[in-house]
Short mmCIF file of C-alpha atoms in Angstrom, two decimals:
data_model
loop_
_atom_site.label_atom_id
_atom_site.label_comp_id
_atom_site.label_asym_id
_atom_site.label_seq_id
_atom_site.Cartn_x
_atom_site.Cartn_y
_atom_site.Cartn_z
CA UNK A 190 111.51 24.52 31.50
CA UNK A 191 111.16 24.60 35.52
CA UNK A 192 109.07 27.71 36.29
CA UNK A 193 109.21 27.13 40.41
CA UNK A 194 110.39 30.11 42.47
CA UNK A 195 113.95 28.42 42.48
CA UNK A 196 114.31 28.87 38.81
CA UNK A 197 112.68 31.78 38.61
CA UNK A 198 115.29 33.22 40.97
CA UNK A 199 117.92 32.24 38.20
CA UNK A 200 115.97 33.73 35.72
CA UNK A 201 115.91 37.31 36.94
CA UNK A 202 119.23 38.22 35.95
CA UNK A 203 121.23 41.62 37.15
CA UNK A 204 119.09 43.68 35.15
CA UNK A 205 115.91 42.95 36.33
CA UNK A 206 117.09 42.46 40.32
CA UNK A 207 119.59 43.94 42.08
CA UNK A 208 119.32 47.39 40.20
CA UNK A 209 115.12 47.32 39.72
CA UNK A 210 114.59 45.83 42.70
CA UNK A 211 112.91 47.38 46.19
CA UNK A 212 114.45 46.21 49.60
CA UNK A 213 111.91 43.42 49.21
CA UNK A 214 112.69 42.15 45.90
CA UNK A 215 109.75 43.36 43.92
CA UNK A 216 110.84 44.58 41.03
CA UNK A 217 110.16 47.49 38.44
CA UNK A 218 112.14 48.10 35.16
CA UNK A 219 112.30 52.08 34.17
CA UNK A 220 112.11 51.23 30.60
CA UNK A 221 109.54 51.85 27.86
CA UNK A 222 108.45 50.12 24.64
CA UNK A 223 110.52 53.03 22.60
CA UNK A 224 113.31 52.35 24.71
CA UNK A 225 113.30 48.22 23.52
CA UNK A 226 112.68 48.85 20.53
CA UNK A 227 115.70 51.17 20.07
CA UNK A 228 118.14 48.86 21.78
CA UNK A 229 116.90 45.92 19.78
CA UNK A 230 117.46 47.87 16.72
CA UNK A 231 120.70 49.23 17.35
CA UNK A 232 122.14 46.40 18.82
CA UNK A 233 120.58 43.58 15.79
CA UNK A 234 118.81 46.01 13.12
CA UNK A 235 119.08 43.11 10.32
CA UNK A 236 117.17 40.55 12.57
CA UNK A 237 113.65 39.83 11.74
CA UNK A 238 110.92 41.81 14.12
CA UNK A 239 108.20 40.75 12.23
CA UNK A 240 106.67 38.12 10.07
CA UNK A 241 103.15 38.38 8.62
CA UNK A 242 101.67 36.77 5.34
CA UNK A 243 102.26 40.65 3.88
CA UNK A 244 105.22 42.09 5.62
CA UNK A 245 108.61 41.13 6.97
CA UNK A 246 110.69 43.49 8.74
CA UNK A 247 113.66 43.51 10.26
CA UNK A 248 114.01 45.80 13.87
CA UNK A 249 115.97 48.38 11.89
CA UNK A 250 112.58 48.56 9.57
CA UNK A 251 110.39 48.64 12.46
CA UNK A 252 111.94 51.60 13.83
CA UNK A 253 111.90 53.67 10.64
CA UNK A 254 108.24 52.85 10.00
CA UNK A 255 107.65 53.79 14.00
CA UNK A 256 109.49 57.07 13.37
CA UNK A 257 107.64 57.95 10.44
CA UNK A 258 103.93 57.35 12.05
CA UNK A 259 105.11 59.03 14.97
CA UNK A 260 106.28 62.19 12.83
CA UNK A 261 102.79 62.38 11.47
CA UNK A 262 100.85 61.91 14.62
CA UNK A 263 102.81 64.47 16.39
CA UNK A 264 102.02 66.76 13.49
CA UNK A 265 98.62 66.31 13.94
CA UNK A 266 98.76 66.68 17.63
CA UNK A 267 99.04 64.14 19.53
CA UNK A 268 101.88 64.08 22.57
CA UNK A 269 102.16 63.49 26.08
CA UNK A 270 99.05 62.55 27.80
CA UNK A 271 96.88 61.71 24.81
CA UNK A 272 94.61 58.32 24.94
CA UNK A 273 95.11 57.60 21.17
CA UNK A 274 92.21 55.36 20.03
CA UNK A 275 93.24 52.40 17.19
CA UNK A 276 90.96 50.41 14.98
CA UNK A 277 92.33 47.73 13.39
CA UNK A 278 92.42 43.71 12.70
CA UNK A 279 95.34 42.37 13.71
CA UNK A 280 98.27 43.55 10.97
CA UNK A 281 101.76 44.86 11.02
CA UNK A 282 100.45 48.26 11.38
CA UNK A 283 98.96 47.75 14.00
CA UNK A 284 102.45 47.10 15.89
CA UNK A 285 103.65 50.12 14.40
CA UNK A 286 100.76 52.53 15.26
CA UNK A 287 100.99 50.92 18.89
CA UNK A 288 104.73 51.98 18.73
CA UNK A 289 104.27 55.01 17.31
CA UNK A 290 101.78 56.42 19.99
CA UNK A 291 103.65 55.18 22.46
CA UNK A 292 106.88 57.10 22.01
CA UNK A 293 104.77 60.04 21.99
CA UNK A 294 104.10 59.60 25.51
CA UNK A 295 100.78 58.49 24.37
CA UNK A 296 98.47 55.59 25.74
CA UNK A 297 96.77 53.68 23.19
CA UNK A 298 92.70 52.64 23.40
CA UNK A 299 91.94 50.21 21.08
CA UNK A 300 89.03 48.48 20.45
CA UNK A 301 87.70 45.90 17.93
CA UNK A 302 86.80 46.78 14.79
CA UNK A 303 83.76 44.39 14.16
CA UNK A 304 81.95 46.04 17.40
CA UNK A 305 79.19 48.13 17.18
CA UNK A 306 79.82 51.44 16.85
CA UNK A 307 77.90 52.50 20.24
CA UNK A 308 80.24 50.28 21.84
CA UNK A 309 83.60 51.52 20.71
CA UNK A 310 82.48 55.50 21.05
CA UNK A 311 81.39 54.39 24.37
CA UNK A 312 85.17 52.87 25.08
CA UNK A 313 86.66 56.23 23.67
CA UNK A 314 84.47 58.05 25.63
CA UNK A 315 85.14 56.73 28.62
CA UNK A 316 88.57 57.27 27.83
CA UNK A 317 88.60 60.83 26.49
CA UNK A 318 89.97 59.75 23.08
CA UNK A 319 90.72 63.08 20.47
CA UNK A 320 92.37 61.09 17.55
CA UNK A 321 91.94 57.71 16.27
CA UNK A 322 94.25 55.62 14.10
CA UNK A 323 92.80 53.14 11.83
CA UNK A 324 93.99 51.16 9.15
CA UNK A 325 92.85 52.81 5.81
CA UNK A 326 88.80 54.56 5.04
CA UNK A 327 87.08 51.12 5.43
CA UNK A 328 87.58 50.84 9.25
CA UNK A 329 87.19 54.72 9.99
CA UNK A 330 84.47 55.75 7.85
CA UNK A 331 81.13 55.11 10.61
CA UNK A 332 83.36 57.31 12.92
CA UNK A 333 84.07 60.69 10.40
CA UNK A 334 80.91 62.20 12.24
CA UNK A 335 81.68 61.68 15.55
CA UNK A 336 83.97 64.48 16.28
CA UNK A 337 87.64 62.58 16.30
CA UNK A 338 90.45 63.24 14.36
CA UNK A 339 90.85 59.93 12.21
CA UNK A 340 94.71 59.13 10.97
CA UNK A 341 94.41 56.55 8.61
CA UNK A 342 97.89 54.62 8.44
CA UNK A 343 97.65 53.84 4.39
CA UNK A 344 97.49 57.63 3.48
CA UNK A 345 100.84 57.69 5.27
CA UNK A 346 103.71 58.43 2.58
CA UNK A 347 106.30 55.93 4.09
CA UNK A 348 109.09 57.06 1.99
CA UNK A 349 109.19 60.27 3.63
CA UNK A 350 112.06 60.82 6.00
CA UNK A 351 110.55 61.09 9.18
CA UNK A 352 111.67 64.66 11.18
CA UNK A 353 112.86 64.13 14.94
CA UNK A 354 110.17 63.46 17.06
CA UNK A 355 111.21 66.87 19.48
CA UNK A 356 108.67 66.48 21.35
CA UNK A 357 108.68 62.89 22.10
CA UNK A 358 109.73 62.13 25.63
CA UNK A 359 108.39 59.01 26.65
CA UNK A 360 108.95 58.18 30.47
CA UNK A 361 108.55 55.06 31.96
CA UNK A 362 105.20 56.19 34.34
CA UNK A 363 103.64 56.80 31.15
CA UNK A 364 100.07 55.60 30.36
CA UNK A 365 100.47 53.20 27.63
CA UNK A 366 97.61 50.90 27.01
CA UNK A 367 93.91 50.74 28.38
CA UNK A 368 92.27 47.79 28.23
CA UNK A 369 88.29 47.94 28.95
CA UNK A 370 86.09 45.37 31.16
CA UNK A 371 83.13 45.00 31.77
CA UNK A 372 83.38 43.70 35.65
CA UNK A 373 79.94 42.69 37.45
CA UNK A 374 78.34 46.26 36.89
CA UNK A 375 78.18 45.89 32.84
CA UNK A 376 79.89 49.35 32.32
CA UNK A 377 82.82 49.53 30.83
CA UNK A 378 85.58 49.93 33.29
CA UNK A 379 88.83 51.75 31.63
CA UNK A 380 92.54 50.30 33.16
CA UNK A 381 95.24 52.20 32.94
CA UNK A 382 98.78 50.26 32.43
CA UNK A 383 102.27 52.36 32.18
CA UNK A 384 105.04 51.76 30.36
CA UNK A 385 106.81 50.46 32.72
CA UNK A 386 104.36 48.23 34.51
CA UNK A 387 103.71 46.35 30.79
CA UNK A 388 107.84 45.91 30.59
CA UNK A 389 108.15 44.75 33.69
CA UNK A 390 104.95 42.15 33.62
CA UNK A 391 106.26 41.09 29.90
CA UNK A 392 110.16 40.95 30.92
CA UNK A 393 109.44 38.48 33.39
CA UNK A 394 106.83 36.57 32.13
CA UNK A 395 109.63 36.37 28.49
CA UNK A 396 112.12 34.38 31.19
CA UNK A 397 109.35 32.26 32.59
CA UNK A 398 108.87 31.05 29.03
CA UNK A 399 112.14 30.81 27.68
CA UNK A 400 111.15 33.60 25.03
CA UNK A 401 114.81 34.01 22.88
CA UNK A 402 116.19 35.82 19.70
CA UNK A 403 115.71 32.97 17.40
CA UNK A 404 111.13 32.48 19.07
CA UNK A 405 108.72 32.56 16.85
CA UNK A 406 105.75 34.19 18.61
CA UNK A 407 102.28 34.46 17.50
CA UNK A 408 99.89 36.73 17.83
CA UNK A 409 96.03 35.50 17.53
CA UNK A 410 94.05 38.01 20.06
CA UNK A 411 92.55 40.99 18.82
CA UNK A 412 93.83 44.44 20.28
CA UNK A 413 91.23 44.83 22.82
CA UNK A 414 92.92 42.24 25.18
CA UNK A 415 96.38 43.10 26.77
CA UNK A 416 97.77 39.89 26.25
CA UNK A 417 98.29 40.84 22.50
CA UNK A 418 100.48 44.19 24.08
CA UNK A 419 102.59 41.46 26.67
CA UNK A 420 103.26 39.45 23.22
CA UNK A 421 104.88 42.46 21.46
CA UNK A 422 106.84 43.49 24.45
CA UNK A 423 108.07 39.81 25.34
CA UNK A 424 109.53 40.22 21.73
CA UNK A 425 110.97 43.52 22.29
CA UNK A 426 112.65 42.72 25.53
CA UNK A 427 114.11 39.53 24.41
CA UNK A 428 114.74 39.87 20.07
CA UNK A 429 112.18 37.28 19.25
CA UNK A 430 110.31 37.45 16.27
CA UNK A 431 106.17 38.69 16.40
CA UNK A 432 104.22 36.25 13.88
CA UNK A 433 100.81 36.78 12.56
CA UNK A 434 99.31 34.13 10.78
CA UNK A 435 97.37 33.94 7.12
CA UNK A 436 94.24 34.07 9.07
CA UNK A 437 95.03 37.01 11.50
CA UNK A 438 92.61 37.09 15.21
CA UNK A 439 91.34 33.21 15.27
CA UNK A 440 89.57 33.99 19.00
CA UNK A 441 86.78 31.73 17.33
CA UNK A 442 88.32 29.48 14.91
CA UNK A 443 86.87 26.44 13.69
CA UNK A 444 87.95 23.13 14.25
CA UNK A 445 90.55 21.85 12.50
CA UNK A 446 91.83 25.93 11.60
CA UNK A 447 93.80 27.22 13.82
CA UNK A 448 96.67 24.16 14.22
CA UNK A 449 98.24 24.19 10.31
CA UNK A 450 98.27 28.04 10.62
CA UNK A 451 100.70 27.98 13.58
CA UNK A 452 102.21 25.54 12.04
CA UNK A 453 102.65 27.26 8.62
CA UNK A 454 103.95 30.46 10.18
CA UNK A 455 106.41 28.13 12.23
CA UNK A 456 104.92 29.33 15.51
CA UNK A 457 107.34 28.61 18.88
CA UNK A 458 105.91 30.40 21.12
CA UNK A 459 101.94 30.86 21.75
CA UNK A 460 99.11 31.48 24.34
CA UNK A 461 95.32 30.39 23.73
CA UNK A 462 92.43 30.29 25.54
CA UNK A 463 91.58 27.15 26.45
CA UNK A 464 88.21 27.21 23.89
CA UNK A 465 91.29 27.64 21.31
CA UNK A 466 93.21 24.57 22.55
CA UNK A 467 89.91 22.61 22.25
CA UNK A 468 89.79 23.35 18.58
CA UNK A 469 93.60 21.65 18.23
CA UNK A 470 95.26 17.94 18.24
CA UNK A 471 98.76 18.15 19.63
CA UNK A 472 100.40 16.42 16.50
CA UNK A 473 99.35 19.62 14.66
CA UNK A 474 101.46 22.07 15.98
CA UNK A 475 105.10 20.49 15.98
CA UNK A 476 106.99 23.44 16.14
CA UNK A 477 105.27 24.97 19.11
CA UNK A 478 107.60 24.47 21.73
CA UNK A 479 105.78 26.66 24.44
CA UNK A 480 102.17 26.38 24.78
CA UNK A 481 100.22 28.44 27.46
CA UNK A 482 96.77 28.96 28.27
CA UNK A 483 94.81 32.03 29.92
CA UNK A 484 91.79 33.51 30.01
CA UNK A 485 89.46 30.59 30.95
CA UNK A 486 89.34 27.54 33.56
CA UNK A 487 91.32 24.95 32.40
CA UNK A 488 89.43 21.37 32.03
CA UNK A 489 90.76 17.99 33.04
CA UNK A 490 90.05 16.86 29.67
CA UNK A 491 92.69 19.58 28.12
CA UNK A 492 95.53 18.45 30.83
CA UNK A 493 95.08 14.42 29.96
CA UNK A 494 95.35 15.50 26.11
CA UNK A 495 98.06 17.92 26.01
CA UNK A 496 100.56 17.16 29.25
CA UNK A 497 101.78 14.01 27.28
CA UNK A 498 104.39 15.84 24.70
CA UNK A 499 107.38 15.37 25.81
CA UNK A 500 109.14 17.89 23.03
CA UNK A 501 106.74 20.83 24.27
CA UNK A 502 106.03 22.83 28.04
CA UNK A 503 102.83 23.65 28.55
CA UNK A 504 101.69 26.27 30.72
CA UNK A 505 98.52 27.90 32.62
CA UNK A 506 98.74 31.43 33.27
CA UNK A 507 96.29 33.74 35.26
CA UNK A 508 95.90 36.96 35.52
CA UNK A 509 93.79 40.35 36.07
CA UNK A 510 94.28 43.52 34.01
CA UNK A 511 94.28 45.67 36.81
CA UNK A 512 97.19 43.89 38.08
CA UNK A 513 99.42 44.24 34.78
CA UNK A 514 97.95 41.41 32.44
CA UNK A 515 99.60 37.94 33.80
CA UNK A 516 100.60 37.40 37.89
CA UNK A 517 100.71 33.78 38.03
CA UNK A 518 102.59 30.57 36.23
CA UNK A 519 102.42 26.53 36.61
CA UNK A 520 104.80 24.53 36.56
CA UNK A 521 104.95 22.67 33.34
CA UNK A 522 101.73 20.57 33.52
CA UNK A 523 101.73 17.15 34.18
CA UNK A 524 98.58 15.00 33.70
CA UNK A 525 98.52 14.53 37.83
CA UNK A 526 98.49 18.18 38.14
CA UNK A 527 95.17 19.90 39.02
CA UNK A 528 93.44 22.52 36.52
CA UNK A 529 92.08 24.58 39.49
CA UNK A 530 96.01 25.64 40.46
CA UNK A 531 96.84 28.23 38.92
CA UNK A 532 100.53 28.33 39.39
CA UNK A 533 103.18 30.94 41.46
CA UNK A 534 103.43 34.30 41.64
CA UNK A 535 106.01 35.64 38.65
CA UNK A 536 108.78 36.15 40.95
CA UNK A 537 109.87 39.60 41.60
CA UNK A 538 107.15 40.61 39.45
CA UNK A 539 104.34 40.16 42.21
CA UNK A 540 103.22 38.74 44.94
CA UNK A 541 100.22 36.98 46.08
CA UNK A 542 97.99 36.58 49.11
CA UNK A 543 95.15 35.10 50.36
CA UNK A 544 93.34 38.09 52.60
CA UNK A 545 89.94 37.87 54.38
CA UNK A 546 87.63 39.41 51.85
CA UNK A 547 85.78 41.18 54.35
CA UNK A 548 89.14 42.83 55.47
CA UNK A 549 91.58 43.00 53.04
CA UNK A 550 94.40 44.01 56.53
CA UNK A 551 94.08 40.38 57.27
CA UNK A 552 95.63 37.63 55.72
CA UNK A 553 94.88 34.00 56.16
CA UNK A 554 97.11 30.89 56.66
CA UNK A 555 97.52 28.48 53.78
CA UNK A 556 94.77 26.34 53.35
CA UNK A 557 92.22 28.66 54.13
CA UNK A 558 89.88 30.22 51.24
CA UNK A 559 89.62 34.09 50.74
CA UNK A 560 90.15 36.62 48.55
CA UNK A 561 93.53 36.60 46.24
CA UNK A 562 95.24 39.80 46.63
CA UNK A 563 98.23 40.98 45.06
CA UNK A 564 100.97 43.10 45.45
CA UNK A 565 103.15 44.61 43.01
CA UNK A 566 105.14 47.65 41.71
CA UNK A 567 103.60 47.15 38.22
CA UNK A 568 99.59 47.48 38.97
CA UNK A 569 97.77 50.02 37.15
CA UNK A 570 97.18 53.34 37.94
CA UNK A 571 93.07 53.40 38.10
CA UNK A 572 90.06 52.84 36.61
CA UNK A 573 89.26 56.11 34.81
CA UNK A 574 87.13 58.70 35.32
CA UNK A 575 85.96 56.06 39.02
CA UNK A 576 87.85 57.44 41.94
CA UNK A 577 85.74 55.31 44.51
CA UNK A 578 86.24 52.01 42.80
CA UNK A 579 90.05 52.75 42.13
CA UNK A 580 90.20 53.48 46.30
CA UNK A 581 88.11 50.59 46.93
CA UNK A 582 90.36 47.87 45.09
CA UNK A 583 93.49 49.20 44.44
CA UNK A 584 95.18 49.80 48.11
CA UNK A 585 98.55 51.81 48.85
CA UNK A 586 99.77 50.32 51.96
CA UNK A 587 98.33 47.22 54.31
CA UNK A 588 98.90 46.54 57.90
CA UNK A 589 100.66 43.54 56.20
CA UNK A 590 102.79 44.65 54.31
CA UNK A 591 106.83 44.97 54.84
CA UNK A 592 107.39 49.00 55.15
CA UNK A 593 110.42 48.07 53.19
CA UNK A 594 107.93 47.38 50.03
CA UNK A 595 107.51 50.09 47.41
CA UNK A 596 104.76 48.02 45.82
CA UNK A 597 100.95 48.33 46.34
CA UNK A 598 98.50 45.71 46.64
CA UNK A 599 95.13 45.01 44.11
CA UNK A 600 91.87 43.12 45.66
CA UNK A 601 91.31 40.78 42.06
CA UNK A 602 87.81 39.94 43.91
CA UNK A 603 88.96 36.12 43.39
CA UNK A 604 88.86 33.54 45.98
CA UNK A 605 91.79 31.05 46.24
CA UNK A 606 93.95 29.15 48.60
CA UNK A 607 97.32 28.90 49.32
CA UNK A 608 98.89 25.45 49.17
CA UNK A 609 101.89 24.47 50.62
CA UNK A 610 104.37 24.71 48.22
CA UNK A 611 103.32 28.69 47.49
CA UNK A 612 100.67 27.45 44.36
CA UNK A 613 97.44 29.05 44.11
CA UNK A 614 93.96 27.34 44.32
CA UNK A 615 91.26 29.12 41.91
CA UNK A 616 88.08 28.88 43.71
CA UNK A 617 85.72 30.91 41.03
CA UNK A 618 84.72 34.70 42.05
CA UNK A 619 84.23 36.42 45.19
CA UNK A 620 80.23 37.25 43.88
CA UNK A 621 79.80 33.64 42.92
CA UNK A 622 80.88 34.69 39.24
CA UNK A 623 83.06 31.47 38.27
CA UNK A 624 85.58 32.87 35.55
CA UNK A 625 89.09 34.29 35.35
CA UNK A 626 88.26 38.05 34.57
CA UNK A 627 89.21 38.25 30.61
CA UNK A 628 86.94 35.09 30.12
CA UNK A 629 83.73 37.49 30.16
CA UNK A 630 85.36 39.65 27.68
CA UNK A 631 86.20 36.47 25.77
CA UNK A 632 83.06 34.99 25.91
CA UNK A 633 81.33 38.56 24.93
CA UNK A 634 82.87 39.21 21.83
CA UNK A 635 80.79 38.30 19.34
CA UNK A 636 77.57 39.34 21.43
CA UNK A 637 79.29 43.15 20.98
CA UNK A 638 79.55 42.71 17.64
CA UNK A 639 75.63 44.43 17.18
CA UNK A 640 74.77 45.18 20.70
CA UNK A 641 76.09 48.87 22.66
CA UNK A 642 78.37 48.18 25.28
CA UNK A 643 76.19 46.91 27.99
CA UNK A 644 76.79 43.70 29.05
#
């Protein structure tokens, strides 16, 4: 599929332009995850939401189990406002506690099971977490003593008619998911994403990559990384189907591993890092159709091997979680295409610019190198609890910008050029720091596994 602006600009249909859009054509949709969910299941409730090795459900049984967690966290307390922390592998309930917090009005903290536990009462911390949902008493037990209020999803009774959720009023401008980095200072930095930022960022991004009813898309990244979050809403927004394979989270697979599983699970749709892709051979995933890759430069090496398939697109995508998860597309790569370009801005989703990065009011002509810089509607709100550092990157108006804009504008601390044609150049970071922001969470994971969080 042709990702350039002038497809994009097909793409972005009525609902996502003229009535989202600001005089400018940036563009944020008013909806929430609750709000997808219930129009998918009203409008298809026998279609398949979900497909795991354990469950299958169709939207209509999404919703019900949704309804009923919701009931019970509500009961306990939780509503508007609340950072819900969730530890879990990756599993069906996982969607639905996700869900479930979320129609609450509440944003959702999770963090990875497997970590020490320094590091994930650190992340809640940060986050002023009160209750934390985990899977059943294995995954909760080293936190009983530290003051939360643990739900544990399998003591739910899920034959119980849920009660109305009265209280539930989820609004778009809702906090709905923070995602922790570590950044240069090795502290955990806490980003908060709305609702309607993560539908907007996931809507798009779904057209970019031809997401449909009948898409099989996997899921392979643990919770802790918002890409997992974009992959439930691009099925929300669009009726595909969220797969997990036998093997659940393969961020580390082994060679040979990771291929038959998306394979077995009949995987259309999927996004790896490029250390993933590096564990594959292209003839063992025929039925992935779409094939992108984040979180890490791409290598030469992966563009001669995997730009040859005629019967599959394959994709780079970039991004930084303080700008909404993904801001940037290729083309579908060709083997003459470079792995330092990083693709165009998701049309009406963002834009990008190249500023001085000693003055962020100045931008530069294309060619030149600076800082990438990019405006949207859907950034996130802050980093919490660091009103300096949220001043200092996140910027309401430049001398730039058209007054006609409603969006603001997030230094990523990346240096890039513009080329011609309106493709980005990734020149490594601003402090000399040459990775794509999620690759040092990426490349930290197992290192947390023992350690506190201090990177």
């Amino acid at each position: 599929m042709d990702s350039s602006p002038e497809m994009a600009s097909i793409l972005l249909d009525s609902d996502t332009s003229s009535s989202y859009e600001d005089e400018t054509g940036l563009v944020l949709i008013p909806k929430t995850f609750p709000d997808l969910l219930a129009a998918r299941s009203n409008a298809c409730p026998k279609q398949l939401a979900l497909d795991s090795c354990v469950r299958q459900w169709t939207y209509s049984q999404l919703q019900r189990h949704v309804a009923v967690v919701a009931d019970v966290l509500q009961q306990t307390g939780v509503g508007p406002g609340e950072r819900v922390g969730m530890c879990f592998d990756l599993s069906p309930w996982a969607v639905v506690a996700i869900l479930a917090s979320m129609t609450l009005g509440a944003a959702v903290v999770p963090v990875y099971p497997y970590h020490a536990k320094p590091r994930r009462t650190t992340m809640f911390r940060e986050a002023r977490v009160r209750f934390v949902i985990v899977q059943d008493h294995q995954y909760g037990k080293d936190l009983d003593d530290s003051g939360y209020t643990i739900i544990r999803l399998m003591d739910i009774d899920f034959d119980a008619e849920p009660r109305p959720v009265i209280n539930a009023v989820s609004r778009p401008e809702d906090p709905a998911f923070i995602a922790f980095t570590s950044g240069t200072t090795g502290k955990p930095k806490g980003i908060v994403q709305t609702q309607q930022a993560i539908v907007t960022m996931s809507t798009t991004l779904a057209r970019y990559l031809n997401v449909q009813d009948t898409s099989r898309v996997s899921q392979l990244h643990p919770y802790v990384f918002d890409v997992s979050v974009m992959e439930i809403g691009m099925c929300l927004a669009t009726g595909a189907m969220i797969c997990l394979t036998d093997k659940g989270e393969m961020m580390l697979p082994s060679a040979g591993e990771i291929g038959p599983e998306l394979t077995k699970s009949r995987i259309t749709h999927t996004t790896v890092s490029p250390t993933m892709l590096n564990m594959m051979e292209p003839a063992e995933i025929p039925t992935v159709r779409v094939l992108s890759v984040m979180g890490e430069p791409l290598g030469r090496n992966a563009i001669e091997k995997w730009a040859s398939c005629e019967s599959r697109s394959f994709y780079q995508l970039w991004g930084a979680t303080e700008a909404c998860i993904l801001q940037t597309i290729t083309t579908p790569i060709t083997k003459s295409d470079r792995p330092q370009n990083i693709g165009y801005p998701l049309l009406g989703a963002c834009r990008l610019w190249i500023a001085d990065p000693s003055c962020p009011d100045t931008l530069l002509k294309d060619g030149d190198v600076g800082e990438i810089v990019v405006e949207s509607r859907a950034l996130a709100t802050e980093y919490i609890g660091r009103e300096e550092e949220t001043a200092k990157a996140f910027l309401g108006q430049t001398k730039w910008q058209d007054d006609r804009s409603h969006g603001r504008v997030y230094r990523t601390g990346d240096l890039g050029r513009k080329q011609n044609d309106g493709s980005v150049i990734f020149l490594g970071r601003n402090d000399n720091q040459m990775n794509f922001h999620d690759c040092d969470r990426v490349r930290e994971r197992d290192k947390g596994l023992t350690e506190p969080f201090s990177e």
